[in-house]
PDB file of C-alpha atoms and ligand atoms in Angstrom:
ATOM      1  CA  MET A  24     235.812  66.764  72.885  1.00 95.00           C
ATOM      2  CA  ASP A  25     235.209  67.158  69.336  1.00 97.00           C
ATOM      3  CA  LEU A  26     238.058  68.128  67.701  1.00 98.00           C
ATOM      4  CA  LEU A  27     238.981  68.398  64.022  1.00 98.00           C
ATOM      5  CA  LEU A  28     242.199  67.895  62.667  1.00 98.00           C
ATOM      6  CA  PHE A  29     242.633  69.965  59.027  1.00 98.00           C
ATOM      7  CA  GLY A  30     244.967  70.422  56.359  1.00 96.00           C
ATOM      8  CA  PRO A  31     246.035  69.198  52.734  1.00 95.00           C
ATOM      9  CA  PRO A  32     245.962  65.680  52.007  1.00 92.00           C
ATOM     10  CA  GLY A  33     249.449  64.199  53.368  1.00 92.00           C
ATOM     11  CA  ALA A  34     249.828  67.215  56.155  1.00 95.00           C
ATOM     12  CA  GLY A  35     249.846  64.292  58.830  1.00 94.00           C
ATOM     13  CA  LYS A  36     246.475  64.437  60.375  1.00 95.00           C
ATOM     14  CA  GLY A  37     246.144  60.628  60.215  1.00 93.00           C
ATOM     15  CA  THR A  38     249.655  59.850  61.734  1.00 91.00           C
ATOM     16  CA  GLN A  39     248.695  62.639  64.239  1.00 96.00           C
ATOM     17  CA  ALA A  40     244.555  61.400  65.075  1.00 96.00           C
ATOM     18  CA  LYS A  41     246.550  57.896  66.014  1.00 92.00           C
ATOM     19  CA  PHE A  42     248.829  59.339  68.988  1.00 92.00           C
ATOM     20  CA  LEU A  43     245.586  61.756  70.167  1.00 95.00           C
ATOM     21  CA  VAL A  44     243.216  58.588  70.352  1.00 95.00           C
ATOM     22  CA  LYS A  45     245.311  57.076  72.864  1.00 90.00           C
ATOM     23  CA  GLU A  46     245.384  60.081  75.036  1.00 92.00           C
ATOM     24  CA  LEU A  47     242.140  61.684  74.828  1.00 94.00           C
ATOM     25  CA  GLY A  48     239.914  58.099  74.332  1.00 94.00           C
ATOM     26  CA  ILE A  49     237.971  59.391  71.776  1.00 95.00           C
ATOM     27  CA  PRO A  50     238.154  57.712  68.311  1.00 96.00           C
ATOM     28  CA  GLN A  51     239.094  58.940  64.902  1.00 96.00           C
ATOM     29  CA  LEU A  52     236.960  58.958  62.734  1.00 96.00           C
ATOM     30  CA  SER A  53     238.525  58.904  59.262  1.00 95.00           C
ATOM     31  CA  THR A  54     236.034  59.295  56.320  1.00 96.00           C
ATOM     32  CA  GLY A  55     239.377  58.345  53.897  1.00 94.00           C
ATOM     33  CA  ASP A  56     240.021  55.344  56.139  1.00 92.00           C
ATOM     34  CA  MET A  57     236.176  54.355  56.495  1.00 94.00           C
ATOM     35  CA  MET A  58     235.749  54.397  52.244  1.00 95.00           C
ATOM     36  CA  ARG A  59     239.130  52.423  52.121  1.00 93.00           C
ATOM     37  CA  ALA A  60     237.152  49.557  53.963  1.00 92.00           C
ATOM     38  CA  GLU A  61     234.364  50.125  52.030  1.00 92.00           C
ATOM     39  CA  ARG A  62     236.431  49.495  48.868  1.00 93.00           C
ATOM     40  CA  ALA A  63     237.787  46.946  50.416  1.00 92.00           C
ATOM     41  CA  SER A  64     234.878  44.821  50.772  1.00 94.00           C
ATOM     42  CA  GLY A  65     233.786  45.091  47.422  1.00 94.00           C
ATOM     43  CA  SER A  66     230.577  46.731  47.644  1.00 94.00           C
ATOM     44  CA  ASP A  67     229.000  48.714  45.121  1.00 94.00           C
ATOM     45  CA  LEU A  68     229.009  52.214  47.303  1.00 92.00           C
ATOM     46  CA  GLY A  69     232.871  51.067  47.378  1.00 94.00           C
ATOM     47  CA  LYS A  70     232.976  50.601  43.885  1.00 96.00           C
ATOM     48  CA  LYS A  71     231.352  54.480  43.913  1.00 95.00           C
ATOM     49  CA  PHE A  72     234.010  55.748  46.162  1.00 96.00           C
ATOM     50  CA  ASN A  73     236.700  54.277  43.908  1.00 95.00           C
ATOM     51  CA  GLU A  74     235.540  56.099  40.758  1.00 96.00           C
ATOM     52  CA  TYR A  75     236.365  59.645  42.475  1.00 96.00           C
ATOM     53  CA  MET A  76     239.490  58.119  45.206  1.00 95.00           C
ATOM     54  CA  SER A  77     241.251  56.954  42.302  1.00 93.00           C
ATOM     55  CA  GLN A  78     241.470  60.608  40.093  1.00 93.00           C
ATOM     56  CA  GLY A  79     242.410  62.265  43.533  1.00 93.00           C
ATOM     57  CA  LEU A  80     238.701  63.936  43.193  1.00 95.00           C
ATOM     58  CA  LEU A  81     236.408  64.186  46.588  1.00 96.00           C
ATOM     59  CA  VAL A  82     233.792  61.868  46.902  1.00 97.00           C
ATOM     60  CA  PRO A  83     230.018  63.877  46.611  1.00 97.00           C
ATOM     61  CA  ASP A  84     228.941  65.437  49.552  1.00 97.00           C
ATOM     62  CA  GLU A  85     225.516  63.363  50.110  1.00 95.00           C
ATOM     63  CA  LEU A  86     227.244  59.880  50.126  1.00 95.00           C
ATOM     64  CA  VAL A  87     230.445  61.005  52.346  1.00 96.00           C
ATOM     65  CA  LEU A  88     227.384  62.674  54.886  1.00 95.00           C
ATOM     66  CA  GLU A  89     225.276  59.035  54.572  1.00 90.00           C
ATOM     67  CA  LEU A  90     228.736  57.587  55.845  1.00 90.00           C
ATOM     68  CA  MET A  91     229.278  60.161  58.523  1.00 92.00           C
ATOM     69  CA  GLU A  92     225.719  60.282  60.056  1.00 89.00           C
ATOM     70  CA  LYS A  93     225.476  56.049  60.664  1.00 86.00           C
ATOM     71  CA  VAL A  94     228.938  56.756  62.873  1.00 91.00           C
ATOM     72  CA  LEU A  95     228.090  59.911  64.680  1.00 90.00           C
ATOM     73  CA  SER A  96     224.915  58.203  65.771  1.00 84.00           C
ATOM     74  CA  SER A  97     226.993  55.049  66.874  1.00 86.00           C
ATOM     75  CA  GLU A  98     228.017  54.452  70.230  1.00 88.00           C
ATOM     76  CA  GLU A  99     231.833  54.622  69.908  1.00 89.00           C
ATOM     77  CA  ALA A 100     232.032  58.173  69.307  1.00 91.00           C
ATOM     78  CA  ALA A 101     229.387  58.845  72.029  1.00 91.00           C
ATOM     79  CA  LYS A 102     232.030  61.261  73.649  1.00 92.00           C
ATOM     80  CA  GLY A 103     233.289  62.929  71.232  1.00 96.00           C
ATOM     81  CA  ALA A 104     235.332  62.146  67.857  1.00 97.00           C
ATOM     82  CA  ILE A 105     238.967  63.371  66.229  1.00 98.00           C
ATOM     83  CA  PHE A 106     237.450  64.521  62.705  1.00 98.00           C
ATOM     84  CA  ASP A 107     240.423  63.447  60.008  1.00 97.00           C
ATOM     85  CA  GLY A 108     239.803  64.274  56.315  1.00 96.00           C
ATOM     86  CA  PHE A 109     236.169  65.225  57.054  1.00 98.00           C
ATOM     87  CA  PRO A 110     234.824  67.870  56.731  1.00 98.00           C
ATOM     88  CA  ARG A 111     236.053  68.688  53.192  1.00 97.00           C
ATOM     89  CA  THR A 112     233.738  71.140  51.603  1.00 97.00           C
ATOM     90  CA  ALA A 113     231.715  74.040  53.524  1.00 96.00           C
ATOM     91  CA  PRO A 114     228.192  72.054  52.798  1.00 97.00           C
ATOM     92  CA  GLN A 115     229.786  69.406  54.843  1.00 98.00           C
ATOM     93  CA  ALA A 116     231.214  71.431  57.652  1.00 97.00           C
ATOM     94  CA  GLU A 117     227.509  72.846  57.733  1.00 97.00           C
ATOM     95  CA  ALA A 118     226.001  69.379  57.991  1.00 97.00           C
ATOM     96  CA  LEU A 119     228.549  68.199  60.715  1.00 97.00           C
ATOM     97  CA  ASP A 120     227.423  71.387  62.585  1.00 97.00           C
ATOM     98  CA  ALA A 121     223.686  70.550  62.810  1.00 95.00           C
ATOM     99  CA  ILE A 122     224.495  66.194  63.518  1.00 93.00           C
ATOM    100  CA  LEU A 123     226.396  67.615  66.405  1.00 95.00           C
ATOM    101  CA  ALA A 124     224.493  69.864  67.367  1.00 95.00           C
ATOM    102  CA  LYS A 125     221.134  67.380  67.434  1.00 92.00           C
ATOM    103  CA  LEU A 126     223.754  65.526  69.668  1.00 91.00           C
ATOM    104  CA  GLY A 127     224.645  68.526  71.986  1.00 94.00           C
ATOM    105  CA  ARG A 128     227.809  68.947  70.686  1.00 95.00           C
ATOM    106  CA  LYS A 129     229.949  71.156  68.403  1.00 97.00           C
ATOM    107  CA  ILE A 130     233.470  71.427  67.317  1.00 98.00           C
ATOM    108  CA  ASP A 131     235.817  72.322  70.286  1.00 97.00           C
ATOM    109  CA  ARG A 132     238.872  73.204  68.425  1.00 98.00           C
ATOM    110  CA  VAL A 133     240.344  73.000  64.637  1.00 98.00           C
ATOM    111  CA  VAL A 134     243.579  72.476  64.659  1.00 98.00           C
ATOM    112  CA  ALA A 135     244.900  73.327  61.225  1.00 98.00           C
ATOM    113  CA  ILE A 136     248.564  71.716  60.184  1.00 98.00           C
ATOM    114  CA  GLU A 137     250.545  73.592  57.833  1.00 97.00           C
ATOM    115  CA  VAL A 138     252.731  71.549  55.742  1.00 97.00           C
ATOM    116  CA  ASP A 139     254.521  73.233  51.796  1.00 96.00           C
ATOM    117  CA  LEU A 140     253.214  71.097  48.769  1.00 96.00           C
ATOM    118  CA  ASP A 141     257.189  70.069  48.131  1.00 96.00           C
ATOM    119  CA  VAL A 142     257.067  68.610  51.573  1.00 96.00           C
ATOM    120  CA  ILE A 143     253.825  66.997  51.081  1.00 96.00           C
ATOM    121  CA  ILE A 144     255.001  64.838  48.005  1.00 96.00           C
ATOM    122  CA  ASP A 145     257.763  63.578  49.748  1.00 95.00           C
ATOM    123  CA  ARG A 146     256.059  62.538  52.116  1.00 93.00           C
ATOM    124  CA  VAL A 147     252.943  61.071  50.381  1.00 94.00           C
ATOM    125  CA  THR A 148     255.147  59.493  47.993  1.00 96.00           C
ATOM    126  CA  GLY A 149     257.564  57.636  50.637  1.00 96.00           C
ATOM    127  CA  ARG A 150     254.152  56.590  52.365  1.00 94.00           C
ATOM    128  CA  ARG A 151     253.554  53.101  53.816  1.00 96.00           C
ATOM    129  CA  VAL A 152     249.964  51.870  55.379  1.00 95.00           C
ATOM    130  CA  CYS A 153     248.911  49.118  57.371  1.00 95.00           C
ATOM    131  CA  LYS A 154     245.962  47.855  55.356  1.00 93.00           C
ATOM    132  CA  SER A 155     244.339  46.284  58.777  1.00 92.00           C
ATOM    133  CA  CYS A 156     245.129  49.280  60.919  1.00 91.00           C
ATOM    134  CA  GLY A 157     246.229  52.317  58.859  1.00 89.00           C
ATOM    135  CA  GLN A 158     249.405  52.422  60.833  1.00 90.00           C
ATOM    136  CA  THR A 159     251.653  55.137  58.406  1.00 90.00           C
ATOM    137  CA  TYR A 160     255.287  54.469  57.580  1.00 94.00           C
ATOM    138  CA  HIS A 161     257.510  56.330  55.366  1.00 94.00           C
ATOM    139  CA  LEU A 162     260.471  54.594  53.346  1.00 96.00           C
ATOM    140  CA  ARG A 163     263.075  56.833  54.420  1.00 94.00           C
ATOM    141  CA  TYR A 164     261.942  58.768  57.704  1.00 89.00           C
ATOM    142  CA  ASP A 165     260.352  55.706  59.275  1.00 92.00           C
ATOM    143  CA  PRO A 166     260.950  52.623  57.605  1.00 96.00           C
ATOM    144  CA  PRO A 167     258.596  49.724  57.298  1.00 97.00           C
ATOM    145  CA  PRO A 168     259.818  46.290  58.484  1.00 97.00           C
ATOM    146  CA  SER A 169     261.478  44.336  55.213  1.00 96.00           C
ATOM    147  CA  ASP A 170     258.991  41.336  55.574  1.00 97.00           C
ATOM    148  CA  GLY A 171     256.201  43.899  54.870  1.00 97.00           C
ATOM    149  CA  VAL A 172     254.167  42.859  58.442  1.00 98.00           C
ATOM    150  CA  CYS A 173     252.904  45.992  60.221  1.00 97.00           C
ATOM    151  CA  THR A 174     254.746  45.968  63.861  1.00 96.00           C
ATOM    152  CA  ALA A 175     251.447  47.389  65.217  1.00 94.00           C
ATOM    153  CA  CYS A 176     249.079  44.621  64.612  1.00 97.00           C
ATOM    154  CA  GLY A 177     250.425  42.357  62.025  1.00 97.00           C
ATOM    155  CA  GLY A 178     248.713  43.374  59.017  1.00 97.00           C
ATOM    156  CA  GLU A 179     249.863  43.996  55.586  1.00 97.00           C
ATOM    157  CA  ILE A 180     251.696  47.196  54.721  1.00 98.00           C
ATOM    158  CA  TYR A 181     250.828  48.552  51.529  1.00 96.00           C
ATOM    159  CA  GLN A 182     250.950  51.761  48.934  1.00 96.00           C
ATOM    160  CA  ARG A 183     248.291  53.586  48.812  1.00 92.00           C
ATOM    161  CA  ALA A 184     247.238  53.905  44.900  1.00 91.00           C
ATOM    162  CA  ASP A 185     246.258  57.199  45.464  1.00 92.00           C
ATOM    163  CA  ASP A 186     249.468  58.385  46.831  1.00 94.00           C
ATOM    164  CA  THR A 187     251.338  58.998  43.201  1.00 95.00           C
ATOM    165  CA  GLU A 188     252.888  62.566  42.363  1.00 96.00           C
ATOM    166  CA  GLU A 189     250.467  63.322  39.959  1.00 95.00           C
ATOM    167  CA  THR A 190     247.301  62.203  42.420  1.00 95.00           C
ATOM    168  CA  VAL A 191     248.556  63.930  45.241  1.00 94.00           C
ATOM    169  CA  ARG A 192     248.725  67.340  42.803  1.00 96.00           C
ATOM    170  CA  LYS A 193     245.358  66.778  41.919  1.00 96.00           C
ATOM    171  CA  ARG A 194     244.229  66.217  45.672  1.00 95.00           C
ATOM    172  CA  ASP A 195     246.124  69.375  46.409  1.00 95.00           C
ATOM    173  CA  SER A 196     243.958  71.442  43.999  1.00 96.00           C
ATOM    174  CA  GLU A 197     240.888  69.769  45.146  1.00 96.00           C
ATOM    175  CA  TYR A 198     242.164  70.579  48.627  1.00 96.00           C
ATOM    176  CA  GLN A 199     242.687  74.428  47.574  1.00 95.00           C
ATOM    177  CA  ALA A 200     239.016  74.716  45.451  1.00 96.00           C
ATOM    178  CA  LYS A 201     237.070  73.201  47.550  1.00 96.00           C
ATOM    179  CA  THR A 202     238.133  72.422  51.255  1.00 97.00           C
ATOM    180  CA  ALA A 203     240.369  75.878  52.423  1.00 94.00           C
ATOM    181  CA  ALA A 204     236.837  77.174  52.531  1.00 94.00           C
ATOM    182  CA  VAL A 205     235.908  75.215  55.987  1.00 97.00           C
ATOM    183  CA  LEU A 206     238.808  76.905  57.262  1.00 96.00           C
ATOM    184  CA  ASP A 207     236.551  80.285  56.855  1.00 95.00           C
ATOM    185  CA  HIS A 208     233.567  78.498  58.320  1.00 96.00           C
ATOM    186  CA  TYR A 209     235.041  77.928  61.500  1.00 97.00           C
ATOM    187  CA  ASP A 210     237.606  80.830  61.647  1.00 96.00           C
ATOM    188  CA  ALA A 211     233.955  82.813  62.038  1.00 95.00           C
ATOM    189  CA  LYS A 212     233.318  80.867  64.898  1.00 96.00           C
ATOM    190  CA  GLY A 213     236.968  81.518  66.727  1.00 96.00           C
ATOM    191  CA  VAL A 214     237.937  78.002  67.478  1.00 97.00           C
ATOM    192  CA  VAL A 215     241.164  77.445  64.809  1.00 98.00           C
ATOM    193  CA  ALA A 216     244.527  76.889  65.907  1.00 97.00           C
ATOM    194  CA  HIS A 217     247.376  77.073  63.564  1.00 97.00           C
ATOM    195  CA  ILE A 218     250.519  74.889  63.803  1.00 98.00           C
ATOM    196  CA  ASN A 219     253.358  74.307  61.997  1.00 98.00           C
ATOM    197  CA  GLY A 220     253.092  70.917  60.848  1.00 98.00           C
ATOM    198  CA  VAL A 221     256.602  70.321  59.935  1.00 97.00           C
ATOM    199  CA  GLY A 222     259.305  68.442  62.510  1.00 94.00           C
ATOM    200  CA  GLU A 223     259.443  65.049  64.285  1.00 92.00           C
ATOM    201  CA  LEU A 224     256.314  63.411  64.677  1.00 91.00           C
ATOM    202  CA  ASP A 225     256.133  64.031  68.684  1.00 94.00           C
ATOM    203  CA  GLU A 226     257.086  67.915  68.079  1.00 97.00           C
ATOM    204  CA  ILE A 227     253.986  68.124  66.030  1.00 97.00           C
ATOM    205  CA  THR A 228     251.744  66.299  68.510  1.00 97.00           C
ATOM    206  CA  GLU A 229     252.986  68.414  71.381  1.00 97.00           C
ATOM    207  CA  ARG A 230     252.189  71.725  69.501  1.00 98.00           C
ATOM    208  CA  ILE A 231     248.508  70.086  68.792  1.00 97.00           C
ATOM    209  CA  ARG A 232     248.665  69.299  72.624  1.00 96.00           C
ATOM    210  CA  GLU A 233     249.355  72.865  73.166  1.00 96.00           C
ATOM    211  CA  ALA A 234     246.496  74.138  70.656  1.00 96.00           C
ATOM    212  CA  ILE A 235     243.854  71.928  72.415  1.00 95.00           C
ATOM    213  CA  ALA A 236     244.622  73.509  75.990  1.00 93.00           C
ATOM    214  CA  THR A 237     243.789  76.493  75.066  1.00 82.00           C
ATOM    215  CA  ALA A 238     240.538  75.291  73.382  1.00 72.00           C
TER     216      ALA A 238
HETATM  217  P1  LIG B 319     242.041  60.719  52.607  1.00 80.09           P
HETATM  218  O1  LIG B 319     242.548  59.058  53.206  1.00 80.09           O
HETATM  219  O2  LIG B 319     241.621  61.705  53.460  1.00 80.09           O
HETATM  220  O3  LIG B 319     243.456  60.871  52.018  1.00 80.09           O
HETATM  221  O4  LIG B 319     240.785  60.766  51.529  1.00 80.09           O
HETATM  222  C1  LIG B 319     241.147  59.974  50.229  1.00 80.09           C
HETATM  223  C2  LIG B 319     240.468  60.035  49.144  1.00 80.09           C
HETATM  224  O5  LIG B 319     239.038  59.763  49.515  1.00 80.09           O
HETATM  225  C3  LIG B 319     240.373  61.675  48.786  1.00 80.09           C
HETATM  226  O6  LIG B 319     241.174  61.592  48.093  1.00 80.09           O
HETATM  227  C4  LIG B 319     238.529  61.554  48.459  1.00 80.09           C
HETATM  228  O7  LIG B 319     238.582  61.363  47.533  1.00 80.09           O
HETATM  229  C5  LIG B 319     238.010  60.593  49.317  1.00 80.09           C
HETATM  230  N1  LIG B 319     237.353  61.256  50.808  1.00 80.09           N
HETATM  231  C6  LIG B 319     237.611  61.062  51.976  1.00 80.09           C
HETATM  232  N2  LIG B 319     237.096  62.008  52.752  1.00 80.09           N
HETATM  233  C7  LIG B 319     236.557  62.312  52.010  1.00 80.09           C
HETATM  234  C8  LIG B 319     235.735  63.524  52.413  1.00 80.09           C
HETATM  235  N3  LIG B 319     235.111  64.143  53.586  1.00 80.09           N
HETATM  236  N4  LIG B 319     234.924  64.113  51.069  1.00 80.09           N
HETATM  237  C9  LIG B 319     234.718  63.918  49.706  1.00 80.09           C
HETATM  238  N5  LIG B 319     235.760  62.950  49.907  1.00 80.09           N
HETATM  239  C10 LIG B 319     236.960  62.753  50.629  1.00 80.09           C
END
């Protein structure tokens, strides 16, 4: 199955993708995680990504697609994937469809997670993330251990540099301007299910399960 988790930055796509990876036995493909890993490696490509990421702007399509094409041709994603934070523009969606078509696949379900901006700002500014495995915590709702060591993998927990209110607002306006159109692309194919992204984590997972079951 190829599943796309869609929604504004901070909607909970990454958190929910991590639960679904175990259940569905397919990998989470997060362009944001891949770009952060590239940035951490100190490569020229990583530096280029950072010019955009640090300002809350979208990375140009050609760079994103180069990254995604490599991953999709790998053995890891041969049985399907959970796309998180990709595609973020209409050209990315068209390119993804073309890559999947070559593999005899298509996006089977788009789950659009709906959350208001004020809730997102509260979530994102309190968010803490493991540098190694991407496990997320929240200062109030799911506090990280006081020693800053990830309970899932022993990695270092940190705050993403783009998790400030100012950058969240910028990322949201990029989402409204460029990413919201991706939903129209998939709506036309009849694969979109909308779910309420506010509530307990397991309630939201259950809503996603139901949305997938009707695919
Ligand atoms: P995320 O972790 O999905 O919130 O992404 C963090 C940042 O990485 C975004 O604000 C963008 O600068 C960049 N990014 C991640 N995925 C994409 C994408 N598919 N297209 C363009 N930029 C992206």
